[in-house]
mmCIF file of C-alpha atoms and ligand atoms in Angstrom:
data_model
loop_
_atom_site.group_PDB
_atom_site.id
_atom_site.type_symbol
_atom_site.label_atom_id
_atom_site.label_comp_id
_atom_site.label_asym_id
_atom_site.label_seq_id
_atom_site.Cartn_x
_atom_site.Cartn_y
_atom_site.Cartn_z
ATOM 1 C CA MET A 1 -65.869 25.643 4.606
ATOM 2 C CA LYS A 2 -63.726 23.974 1.937
ATOM 3 C CA GLU A 3 -60.580 24.622 4.017
ATOM 4 C CA ALA A 4 -62.268 23.253 7.155
ATOM 5 C CA LEU A 5 -63.253 20.076 5.281
ATOM 6 C CA ASP A 6 -59.837 19.695 3.640
ATOM 7 C CA GLY A 7 -58.180 20.182 7.025
ATOM 8 C CA PHE A 8 -60.613 18.001 8.937
ATOM 9 C CA ALA A 9 -58.024 15.312 9.750
ATOM 10 C CA ILE A 10 -55.734 18.024 11.143
ATOM 11 C CA GLN A 11 -58.582 19.318 13.302
ATOM 12 C CA LEU A 12 -59.087 15.780 14.645
ATOM 13 C CA MET A 13 -55.417 15.511 15.582
ATOM 14 C CA GLU A 14 -55.609 18.828 17.382
ATOM 15 C CA ALA A 15 -58.853 17.823 19.097
ATOM 16 C CA LYS A 16 -57.468 14.605 20.497
ATOM 17 C CA LYS A 17 -55.027 16.529 22.727
ATOM 18 C CA LEU A 18 -57.680 18.758 24.329
ATOM 19 C CA GLY A 19 -58.860 18.124 27.861
ATOM 20 C CA ARG A 20 -56.193 15.533 28.652
ATOM 21 C CA ASP A 21 -54.860 17.700 31.458
ATOM 22 C CA ILE A 22 -58.189 17.798 33.300
ATOM 23 C CA HIS A 23 -58.186 15.255 36.128
ATOM 24 C CA LEU A 24 -61.277 15.568 38.270
ATOM 25 C CA ALA A 25 -61.640 14.161 41.746
ATOM 26 C CA GLY A 26 -64.884 12.441 42.671
ATOM 27 C CA HIS A 27 -67.314 9.791 41.555
ATOM 28 C CA PHE A 28 -70.006 10.747 39.121
ATOM 29 C CA ASN A 29 -73.053 8.696 38.366
ATOM 30 C CA ARG A 30 -74.292 10.696 35.428
ATOM 31 C CA VAL A 31 -73.176 13.146 32.811
ATOM 32 C CA VAL A 32 -75.080 16.161 31.501
ATOM 33 C CA VAL A 33 -73.967 18.014 28.392
ATOM 34 C CA CYS A 34 -75.419 21.487 27.771
ATOM 35 C CA GLY A 35 -75.048 23.232 24.411
ATOM 36 C CA MET A 36 -77.087 24.711 21.589
ATOM 37 C CA GLY A 37 -77.048 24.228 17.808
ATOM 38 C CA GLY A 38 -73.628 23.068 16.623
ATOM 39 C CA SER A 39 -72.460 23.045 20.238
ATOM 40 C CA GLY A 40 -75.353 20.745 21.151
ATOM 41 C CA VAL A 41 -74.014 18.098 18.791
ATOM 42 C CA PRO A 42 -71.234 16.786 21.103
ATOM 43 C CA GLY A 43 -73.859 15.830 23.709
ATOM 44 C CA ASP A 44 -75.898 13.861 21.163
ATOM 45 C CA LEU A 45 -72.736 12.174 19.928
ATOM 46 C CA LEU A 46 -71.605 11.276 23.448
ATOM 47 C CA LYS A 47 -74.979 9.557 23.896
ATOM 48 C CA ALA A 48 -74.424 7.651 20.649
ATOM 49 C CA TYR A 49 -70.864 6.673 21.560
ATOM 50 C CA ALA A 50 -71.268 5.853 25.249
ATOM 51 C CA SER A 51 -74.765 4.448 25.002
ATOM 52 C CA ASP A 52 -74.366 2.513 28.281
ATOM 53 C CA MET A 53 -73.623 5.686 30.215
ATOM 54 C CA ASP A 54 -76.306 7.824 31.824
ATOM 55 C CA VAL A 55 -76.054 10.925 29.618
ATOM 56 C CA ASP A 56 -78.544 13.791 29.422
ATOM 57 C CA VAL A 57 -78.344 16.417 26.745
ATOM 58 C CA VAL A 58 -79.699 19.873 27.584
ATOM 59 C CA LYS A 59 -80.580 22.201 24.719
ATOM 60 C CA ASN A 60 -82.431 24.778 26.760
ATOM 61 C CA TYR A 61 -82.055 27.310 29.573
ATOM 62 C CA PHE A 62 -82.752 24.902 32.395
ATOM 63 C CA ILE A 63 -80.885 21.901 33.738
ATOM 64 C CA PRO A 64 -82.870 18.881 34.992
ATOM 65 C CA ARG A 65 -84.040 19.083 38.624
ATOM 66 C CA SER A 66 -82.251 15.826 39.304
ATOM 67 C CA VAL A 67 -78.775 17.353 38.736
ATOM 68 C CA ASP A 68 -76.853 17.057 41.999
ATOM 69 C CA LYS A 69 -73.322 16.892 43.381
ATOM 70 C CA ARG A 70 -72.767 13.483 41.783
ATOM 71 C CA THR A 71 -73.467 14.893 38.315
ATOM 72 C CA LEU A 72 -70.675 15.884 35.970
ATOM 73 C CA MET A 73 -71.862 18.703 33.719
ATOM 74 C CA PHE A 74 -70.150 19.873 30.529
ATOM 75 C CA LEU A 75 -71.021 23.359 29.255
ATOM 76 C CA VAL A 76 -70.279 23.588 25.565
ATOM 77 C CA SER A 77 -70.441 26.802 23.554
ATOM 78 C CA TYR A 78 -68.111 27.482 20.673
ATOM 79 C CA SER A 79 -68.362 31.269 21.073
ATOM 80 C CA GLY A 80 -68.748 31.027 24.833
ATOM 81 C CA ASN A 81 -71.598 33.522 24.666
ATOM 82 C CA THR A 82 -74.708 31.433 24.137
ATOM 83 C CA GLU A 83 -77.225 32.507 26.730
ATOM 84 C CA GLU A 84 -78.963 29.156 27.231
ATOM 85 C CA THR A 85 -75.612 27.526 28.055
ATOM 86 C CA LEU A 86 -74.605 30.395 30.340
ATOM 87 C CA SER A 87 -77.933 30.035 32.133
ATOM 88 C CA CYS A 88 -77.157 26.314 32.697
ATOM 89 C CA PHE A 89 -73.733 27.313 34.034
ATOM 90 C CA ARG A 90 -75.297 29.585 36.642
ATOM 91 C CA GLN A 91 -77.719 26.853 37.715
ATOM 92 C CA GLY A 92 -74.859 24.362 37.950
ATOM 93 C CA LEU A 93 -73.034 26.766 40.264
ATOM 94 C CA ARG A 94 -76.084 26.985 42.479
ATOM 95 C CA VAL A 95 -76.443 23.201 42.683
ATOM 96 C CA GLY A 96 -72.710 22.763 43.261
ATOM 97 C CA CYS A 97 -72.216 20.034 40.673
ATOM 98 C CA GLN A 98 -68.828 19.473 39.047
ATOM 99 C CA MET A 99 -68.678 21.440 35.806
ATOM 100 C CA VAL A 100 -66.278 21.680 32.869
ATOM 101 C CA GLY A 101 -66.541 24.527 30.357
ATOM 102 C CA ILE A 102 -65.602 24.115 26.695
ATOM 103 C CA SER A 103 -65.382 27.230 24.514
ATOM 104 C CA SER A 104 -63.096 29.283 22.306
ATOM 105 C CA GLY A 105 -63.397 32.231 24.713
ATOM 106 C CA GLY A 106 -66.337 34.471 25.554
ATOM 107 C CA LYS A 107 -68.303 34.786 28.756
ATOM 108 C CA LEU A 108 -68.121 31.070 29.492
ATOM 109 C CA GLN A 109 -64.342 31.195 29.651
ATOM 110 C CA GLU A 110 -64.519 34.259 31.929
ATOM 111 C CA LEU A 111 -67.034 32.619 34.254
ATOM 112 C CA CYS A 112 -64.947 29.447 34.432
ATOM 113 C CA ARG A 113 -61.904 31.515 35.443
ATOM 114 C CA GLN A 114 -63.926 33.490 37.974
ATOM 115 C CA TYR A 115 -65.402 30.417 39.656
ATOM 116 C CA ARG A 116 -62.354 28.152 39.187
ATOM 117 C CA VAL A 117 -64.215 25.743 36.942
ATOM 118 C CA PRO A 118 -61.963 23.678 34.634
ATOM 119 C CA HIS A 119 -62.135 25.005 31.089
ATOM 120 C CA VAL A 120 -60.994 23.640 27.727
ATOM 121 C CA ASP A 121 -59.737 26.351 25.352
ATOM 122 C CA VAL A 122 -60.936 25.435 21.889
ATOM 123 C CA PRO A 123 -59.089 27.023 18.949
ATOM 124 C CA LYS A 124 -60.936 29.923 17.308
ATOM 125 C CA GLY A 125 -61.766 30.330 13.637
ATOM 126 C CA TYR A 126 -64.146 27.403 12.949
ATOM 127 C CA GLN A 127 -67.872 27.309 12.371
ATOM 128 C CA PRO A 128 -69.311 25.582 15.467
ATOM 129 C CA ARG A 129 -70.884 22.634 13.622
ATOM 130 C CA ILE A 130 -67.559 21.763 11.956
ATOM 131 C CA ALA A 131 -65.742 22.151 15.275
ATOM 132 C CA TYR A 132 -67.647 19.368 17.067
ATOM 133 C CA PRO A 133 -64.517 17.120 17.453
ATOM 134 C CA LEU A 134 -62.811 20.013 19.277
ATOM 135 C CA GLN A 135 -65.677 19.822 21.763
ATOM 136 C CA LEU A 136 -66.396 16.073 21.812
ATOM 137 C CA PHE A 137 -62.855 14.714 22.157
ATOM 138 C CA PRO A 138 -62.062 16.779 25.276
ATOM 139 C CA ILE A 139 -65.273 15.460 26.851
ATOM 140 C CA LEU A 140 -64.057 11.934 26.084
ATOM 141 C CA ASN A 141 -60.580 12.711 27.442
ATOM 142 C CA VAL A 142 -62.022 14.027 30.718
ATOM 143 C CA LEU A 143 -64.223 10.929 31.024
ATOM 144 C CA GLU A 144 -61.258 8.699 30.167
ATOM 145 C CA ASN A 145 -59.227 10.303 32.978
ATOM 146 C CA LEU A 146 -62.078 9.405 35.331
ATOM 147 C CA GLY A 147 -62.051 5.803 34.079
ATOM 148 C CA LEU A 148 -65.585 6.165 32.700
ATOM 149 C CA VAL A 149 -64.734 5.461 29.050
ATOM 150 C CA SER A 150 -61.797 3.996 27.216
ATOM 151 C CA SER A 151 -61.849 6.182 24.135
ATOM 152 C CA ALA A 152 -58.155 6.795 23.289
ATOM 153 C CA PRO A 153 -57.878 3.884 20.776
ATOM 154 C CA ASP A 154 -61.280 4.828 19.328
ATOM 155 C CA ILE A 155 -60.149 8.418 18.775
ATOM 156 C CA ASP A 156 -57.024 7.112 17.008
ATOM 157 C CA GLU A 157 -59.133 4.868 14.777
ATOM 158 C CA ALA A 158 -61.425 7.777 13.880
ATOM 159 C CA VAL A 159 -58.453 10.001 12.998
ATOM 160 C CA ASP A 160 -56.827 7.272 10.859
ATOM 161 C CA LEU A 161 -60.046 6.551 9.004
ATOM 162 C CA VAL A 162 -60.633 10.198 8.078
ATOM 163 C CA LYS A 163 -56.947 10.641 7.149
ATOM 164 C CA ASN A 164 -56.836 7.634 4.844
ATOM 165 C CA ALA A 165 -60.294 7.272 3.298
ATOM 166 C CA ASP A 166 -61.543 9.282 0.331
ATOM 167 C CA PHE A 167 -65.234 10.070 0.599
ATOM 168 C CA THR A 168 -65.311 12.608 -2.231
ATOM 169 C CA GLY A 169 -66.736 10.398 -5.008
ATOM 170 C CA HIS A 170 -69.473 8.948 -2.801
ATOM 171 C CA ALA A 171 -70.358 12.410 -1.486
ATOM 172 C CA ARG A 172 -70.624 13.904 -4.973
ATOM 173 C CA GLN A 173 -72.855 11.028 -6.119
ATOM 174 C CA LEU A 174 -75.225 11.490 -3.199
ATOM 175 C CA ALA A 175 -75.248 15.267 -3.565
ATOM 176 C CA ALA A 176 -76.367 14.832 -7.194
ATOM 177 C CA LEU A 177 -79.304 12.678 -6.056
ATOM 178 C CA LEU A 178 -80.428 15.363 -3.618
ATOM 179 C CA VAL A 179 -80.724 18.325 -5.987
ATOM 180 C CA GLY A 180 -84.217 19.802 -5.597
ATOM 181 C CA LYS A 181 -85.150 17.188 -2.975
ATOM 182 C CA LEU A 182 -85.936 17.189 0.733
ATOM 183 C CA PRO A 183 -83.325 14.965 2.391
ATOM 184 C CA ILE A 184 -84.882 12.530 4.868
ATOM 185 C CA ILE A 185 -82.330 10.822 7.092
ATOM 186 C CA TYR A 186 -83.074 7.704 9.132
ATOM 187 C CA SER A 187 -80.930 5.827 11.624
ATOM 188 C CA SER A 188 -81.328 3.668 14.694
ATOM 189 C CA GLU A 189 -82.305 5.621 17.801
ATOM 190 C CA ARG A 190 -78.798 5.086 19.168
ATOM 191 C CA MET A 191 -77.326 6.898 16.166
ATOM 192 C CA PHE A 192 -79.802 9.790 16.353
ATOM 193 C CA GLY A 193 -76.922 12.212 17.004
ATOM 194 C CA VAL A 194 -75.356 11.297 13.684
ATOM 195 C CA ALA A 195 -78.577 11.503 11.663
ATOM 196 C CA ASN A 196 -79.429 14.820 13.304
ATOM 197 C CA ARG A 197 -75.965 16.194 12.571
ATOM 198 C CA TRP A 198 -76.554 15.319 8.889
ATOM 199 C CA ARG A 199 -79.795 17.291 9.101
ATOM 200 C CA ILE A 200 -77.948 20.262 10.613
ATOM 201 C CA ALA A 201 -75.445 20.143 7.738
ATOM 202 C CA PHE A 202 -78.261 20.404 5.163
ATOM 203 C CA LEU A 203 -80.010 23.152 7.141
ATOM 204 C CA GLU A 204 -76.937 25.306 7.677
ATOM 205 C CA ASN A 205 -74.739 24.572 4.677
ATOM 206 C CA CYS A 206 -77.462 24.340 2.013
ATOM 207 C CA LYS A 207 -80.242 26.396 3.669
ATOM 208 C CA ILE A 208 -82.796 23.679 2.878
ATOM 209 C CA PHE A 209 -85.179 21.802 5.113
ATOM 210 C CA ALA A 210 -84.179 18.285 6.038
ATOM 211 C CA ALA A 211 -85.986 15.689 8.115
ATOM 212 C CA VAL A 212 -84.694 13.082 10.524
ATOM 213 C CA GLY A 213 -86.319 10.001 11.996
ATOM 214 C CA VAL A 214 -85.212 7.003 14.017
ATOM 215 C CA PHE A 215 -85.995 3.301 14.088
ATOM 216 C CA PRO A 216 -88.076 1.749 15.548
ATOM 217 C CA GLU A 217 -90.337 4.800 16.052
ATOM 218 C CA ILE A 218 -90.798 5.752 12.384
ATOM 219 C CA ASP A 219 -92.387 2.370 11.626
ATOM 220 C CA HIS A 220 -95.225 3.303 13.974
ATOM 221 C CA ASN A 221 -96.262 6.532 12.253
ATOM 222 C CA GLU A 222 -93.987 8.112 9.627
ATOM 223 C CA LEU A 223 -94.293 5.033 7.428
ATOM 224 C CA LEU A 224 -97.843 6.138 6.642
ATOM 225 C CA ALA A 225 -96.642 9.328 4.970
ATOM 226 C CA TYR A 226 -95.255 7.123 2.179
ATOM 227 C CA ALA A 227 -98.737 5.997 1.207
ATOM 228 C CA ASN A 228 -99.139 9.118 -0.883
ATOM 229 C CA PRO A 229 -96.153 11.449 -0.672
ATOM 230 C CA ARG A 230 -96.651 14.926 -2.100
ATOM 231 C CA LEU A 231 -93.136 16.342 -1.955
ATOM 232 C CA PRO A 232 -89.939 15.616 -3.882
ATOM 233 C CA PHE A 233 -87.647 13.948 -1.348
ATOM 234 C CA HIS A 234 -84.848 11.432 -1.055
ATOM 235 C CA VAL A 235 -84.486 8.988 1.835
ATOM 236 C CA MET A 236 -81.092 8.022 3.247
ATOM 237 C CA ILE A 237 -80.903 5.175 5.746
ATOM 238 C CA LEU A 238 -77.754 5.123 7.880
ATOM 239 C CA HIS A 239 -76.895 1.503 8.657
ATOM 240 C CA ASP A 240 -74.655 0.569 11.528
ATOM 241 C CA GLU A 241 -73.656 -3.088 11.377
ATOM 242 C CA ASP A 242 -73.824 -3.083 15.199
ATOM 243 C CA ASP A 243 -77.460 -2.033 15.266
ATOM 244 C CA TYR A 244 -79.739 -4.425 17.163
ATOM 245 C CA ARG A 245 -80.891 -7.229 14.853
ATOM 246 C CA ARG A 246 -84.586 -6.263 14.948
ATOM 247 C CA ILE A 247 -83.627 -2.705 13.995
ATOM 248 C CA LYS A 248 -81.798 -4.159 10.983
ATOM 249 C CA ASP A 249 -84.907 -6.213 10.101
ATOM 250 C CA ARG A 250 -86.966 -3.050 10.335
ATOM 251 C CA MET A 251 -84.590 -1.080 8.110
ATOM 252 C CA LYS A 252 -84.746 -3.791 5.459
ATOM 253 C CA LEU A 253 -88.523 -4.096 5.476
ATOM 254 C CA THR A 254 -89.042 -0.324 5.653
ATOM 255 C CA LYS A 255 -86.823 0.138 2.623
ATOM 256 C CA LYS A 256 -88.770 -2.501 0.718
ATOM 257 C CA LEU A 257 -92.148 -0.958 1.548
ATOM 258 C CA ILE A 258 -91.300 2.696 1.023
ATOM 259 C CA SER A 259 -89.401 2.022 -2.202
ATOM 260 C CA ARG A 260 -92.798 1.772 -3.898
ATOM 261 C CA THR A 261 -93.157 5.545 -3.596
ATOM 262 C CA ALA A 262 -89.704 6.776 -2.517
ATOM 263 C CA HIS A 263 -86.102 6.915 -3.688
ATOM 264 C CA VAL A 264 -84.016 5.315 -0.977
ATOM 265 C CA THR A 265 -80.228 5.150 -0.578
ATOM 266 C CA GLU A 266 -78.643 2.956 2.071
ATOM 267 C CA ILE A 267 -75.435 4.222 3.622
ATOM 268 C CA ARG A 268 -73.283 1.811 5.604
ATOM 269 C CA LEU A 269 -71.266 3.506 8.326
ATOM 270 C CA SER A 270 -67.583 2.822 7.718
ATOM 271 C CA GLY A 271 -65.070 1.897 10.422
ATOM 272 C CA LYS A 272 -64.949 -0.757 13.111
ATOM 273 C CA GLY A 273 -65.336 1.190 16.332
ATOM 274 C CA ARG A 274 -68.397 3.296 17.058
ATOM 275 C CA LEU A 275 -66.513 6.573 17.269
ATOM 276 C CA ALA A 276 -64.901 6.030 13.862
ATOM 277 C CA LYS A 277 -68.348 5.340 12.429
ATOM 278 C CA ILE A 278 -69.749 8.490 14.004
ATOM 279 C CA VAL A 279 -66.934 10.788 12.863
ATOM 280 C CA SER A 280 -66.501 9.354 9.360
ATOM 281 C CA SER A 281 -70.219 9.330 8.585
ATOM 282 C CA ILE A 282 -70.639 12.930 9.762
ATOM 283 C CA PHE A 283 -67.711 13.836 7.535
ATOM 284 C CA LEU A 284 -69.466 12.164 4.604
ATOM 285 C CA GLY A 285 -72.651 14.109 5.413
ATOM 286 C CA ASP A 286 -70.691 17.358 5.555
ATOM 287 C CA LEU A 287 -69.130 16.691 2.168
ATOM 288 C CA ILE A 288 -72.516 15.837 0.641
ATOM 289 C CA SER A 289 -74.033 19.057 1.968
ATOM 290 C CA PHE A 290 -71.012 21.029 0.795
ATOM 291 C CA TYR A 291 -71.280 19.713 -2.794
ATOM 292 C CA LEU A 292 -75.040 20.186 -2.761
ATOM 293 C CA ALA A 293 -74.629 23.798 -1.589
ATOM 294 C CA GLU A 294 -72.041 24.331 -4.323
ATOM 295 C CA SER A 295 -74.380 22.997 -7.003
ATOM 296 C CA MET A 296 -77.149 25.265 -5.690
ATOM 297 C CA GLY A 297 -74.873 28.326 -5.665
ATOM 298 C CA VAL A 298 -75.381 28.688 -1.892
ATOM 299 C CA ASP A 299 -72.613 29.892 0.446
ATOM 300 C CA PRO A 300 -72.301 27.149 3.105
ATOM 301 C CA THR A 301 -70.575 29.483 5.564
ATOM 302 C CA ASP A 302 -73.308 32.121 5.596
ATOM 303 C CA ILE A 303 -75.169 31.859 8.909
ATOM 304 C CA SER A 304 -76.103 35.538 9.036
ATOM 305 C CA LEU A 305 -79.779 34.902 9.805
ATOM 306 C CA VAL A 306 -78.859 33.095 13.049
ATOM 307 C CA GLU A 307 -76.331 35.800 13.912
ATOM 308 C CA ASP A 308 -78.836 38.616 13.234
ATOM 309 C CA PHE A 309 -81.392 36.796 15.337
ATOM 310 C CA LYS A 310 -78.991 36.664 18.283
ATOM 311 C CA LYS A 311 -78.260 40.392 17.917
ATOM 312 C CA GLN A 312 -81.954 41.309 17.788
ATOM 313 C CA LEU A 313 -82.776 39.138 20.792
ATOM 314 C CA GLY A 314 -80.114 40.992 22.770
ATOM 315 C CA SER A 315 -78.341 39.804 25.856
ATOM 316 C CA GLY A 316 -80.836 39.106 28.613
ATOM 317 C CA TYR A 317 -79.244 36.079 30.226
ATOM 318 C CA LEU A 318 -77.849 38.035 33.209
ATOM 319 C CA SER A 319 -81.364 38.581 34.494
ATOM 320 C CA LEU A 320 -82.124 34.843 34.588
HETATM 321 C C1 LIG B 401 -73.568 26.078 13.995
HETATM 322 C C2 LIG B 401 -73.908 27.401 14.511
HETATM 323 C C3 LIG B 401 -74.961 27.522 15.571
HETATM 324 C C4 LIG B 401 -74.282 27.711 16.940
HETATM 325 C C5 LIG B 401 -75.323 27.973 18.021
HETATM 326 C C6 LIG B 401 -74.703 28.107 19.411
HETATM 327 O O1 LIG B 401 -72.538 26.124 13.079
HETATM 328 O O2 LIG B 401 -73.299 28.362 14.152
HETATM 329 O O3 LIG B 401 -75.816 26.409 15.578
HETATM 330 O O4 LIG B 401 -73.531 26.574 17.268
HETATM 331 O O5 LIG B 401 -76.020 29.133 17.721
HETATM 332 O O6 LIG B 401 -73.627 28.981 19.415
HETATM 333 P P1 LIG B 401 -72.271 28.545 20.101
HETATM 334 O O7 LIG B 401 -71.817 27.307 19.389
HETATM 335 O O8 LIG B 401 -71.355 29.685 19.933
HETATM 336 O O9 LIG B 401 -72.621 28.275 21.535
#
């Protein structure tokens, strides 16, 4: 994990080249991204980045009924063997929508070859959650080739920011505040993908529960849990200076009200463009979870419970 974090800028540079050679013909009016766990993150992040685009994220066996020939569907699986994603692939074939596979090999790569579906070969050797730029940037490159986004300068900004900024001190400080606490991460709804990726980092790297919530929804229910909290926790609010002004008002007032019973840290997303904010803040979250895991004596790379689960469940996707 340490090597993956130290080499994160290098991964970004590698990621920005992927998918550039995929030029699709056709007009697409919506995008669907299928993927589970770490490989579900790129879909959430595409929604955060291209919030004006019609993007659906599928983290399940079944694609929406409304998928048709004008839908562009990305199938993302780091291993290429995740059965929910393979099930979506088979349904996409039946519908006849344009698909693009993204994996480091596995069954997904084989199926893409067999059915002549464009496929992005992602380098092997990463843990899926750390590898999300290797899955997200090719999606952006394919969309850029279609004229649907203009992400090349944003990718460059994200790479430069991670290469030049030093998040270590900030990450260590925050990790120290989280020892023995339940991390609660809030963001605007648009940045849900980022807040949720922070949660995944705490779940998988530290093996601790973490909670996520988004504005404005939390002000309509979760706020009440602060009346009399019974658990040790620490709240982190992710601020994007481009959040809608009423969301910013809500963040400010929520912080004021919950500070009576809660420890709250505000984190301002660094960078100018939205992609740089997304990538740099996830990097900060990864560092925090890494230092927290270290202080807890937990191996951040151990995901054996998930792997054992997959083995015990067996491979039944072919019968779907
Ligand atoms: C994250 C992780 C899991 C996998 C998920 C899907 O680091 O290991 O969340 O991402 O089980 O597997 P893949 O990514 O191989 O499709």
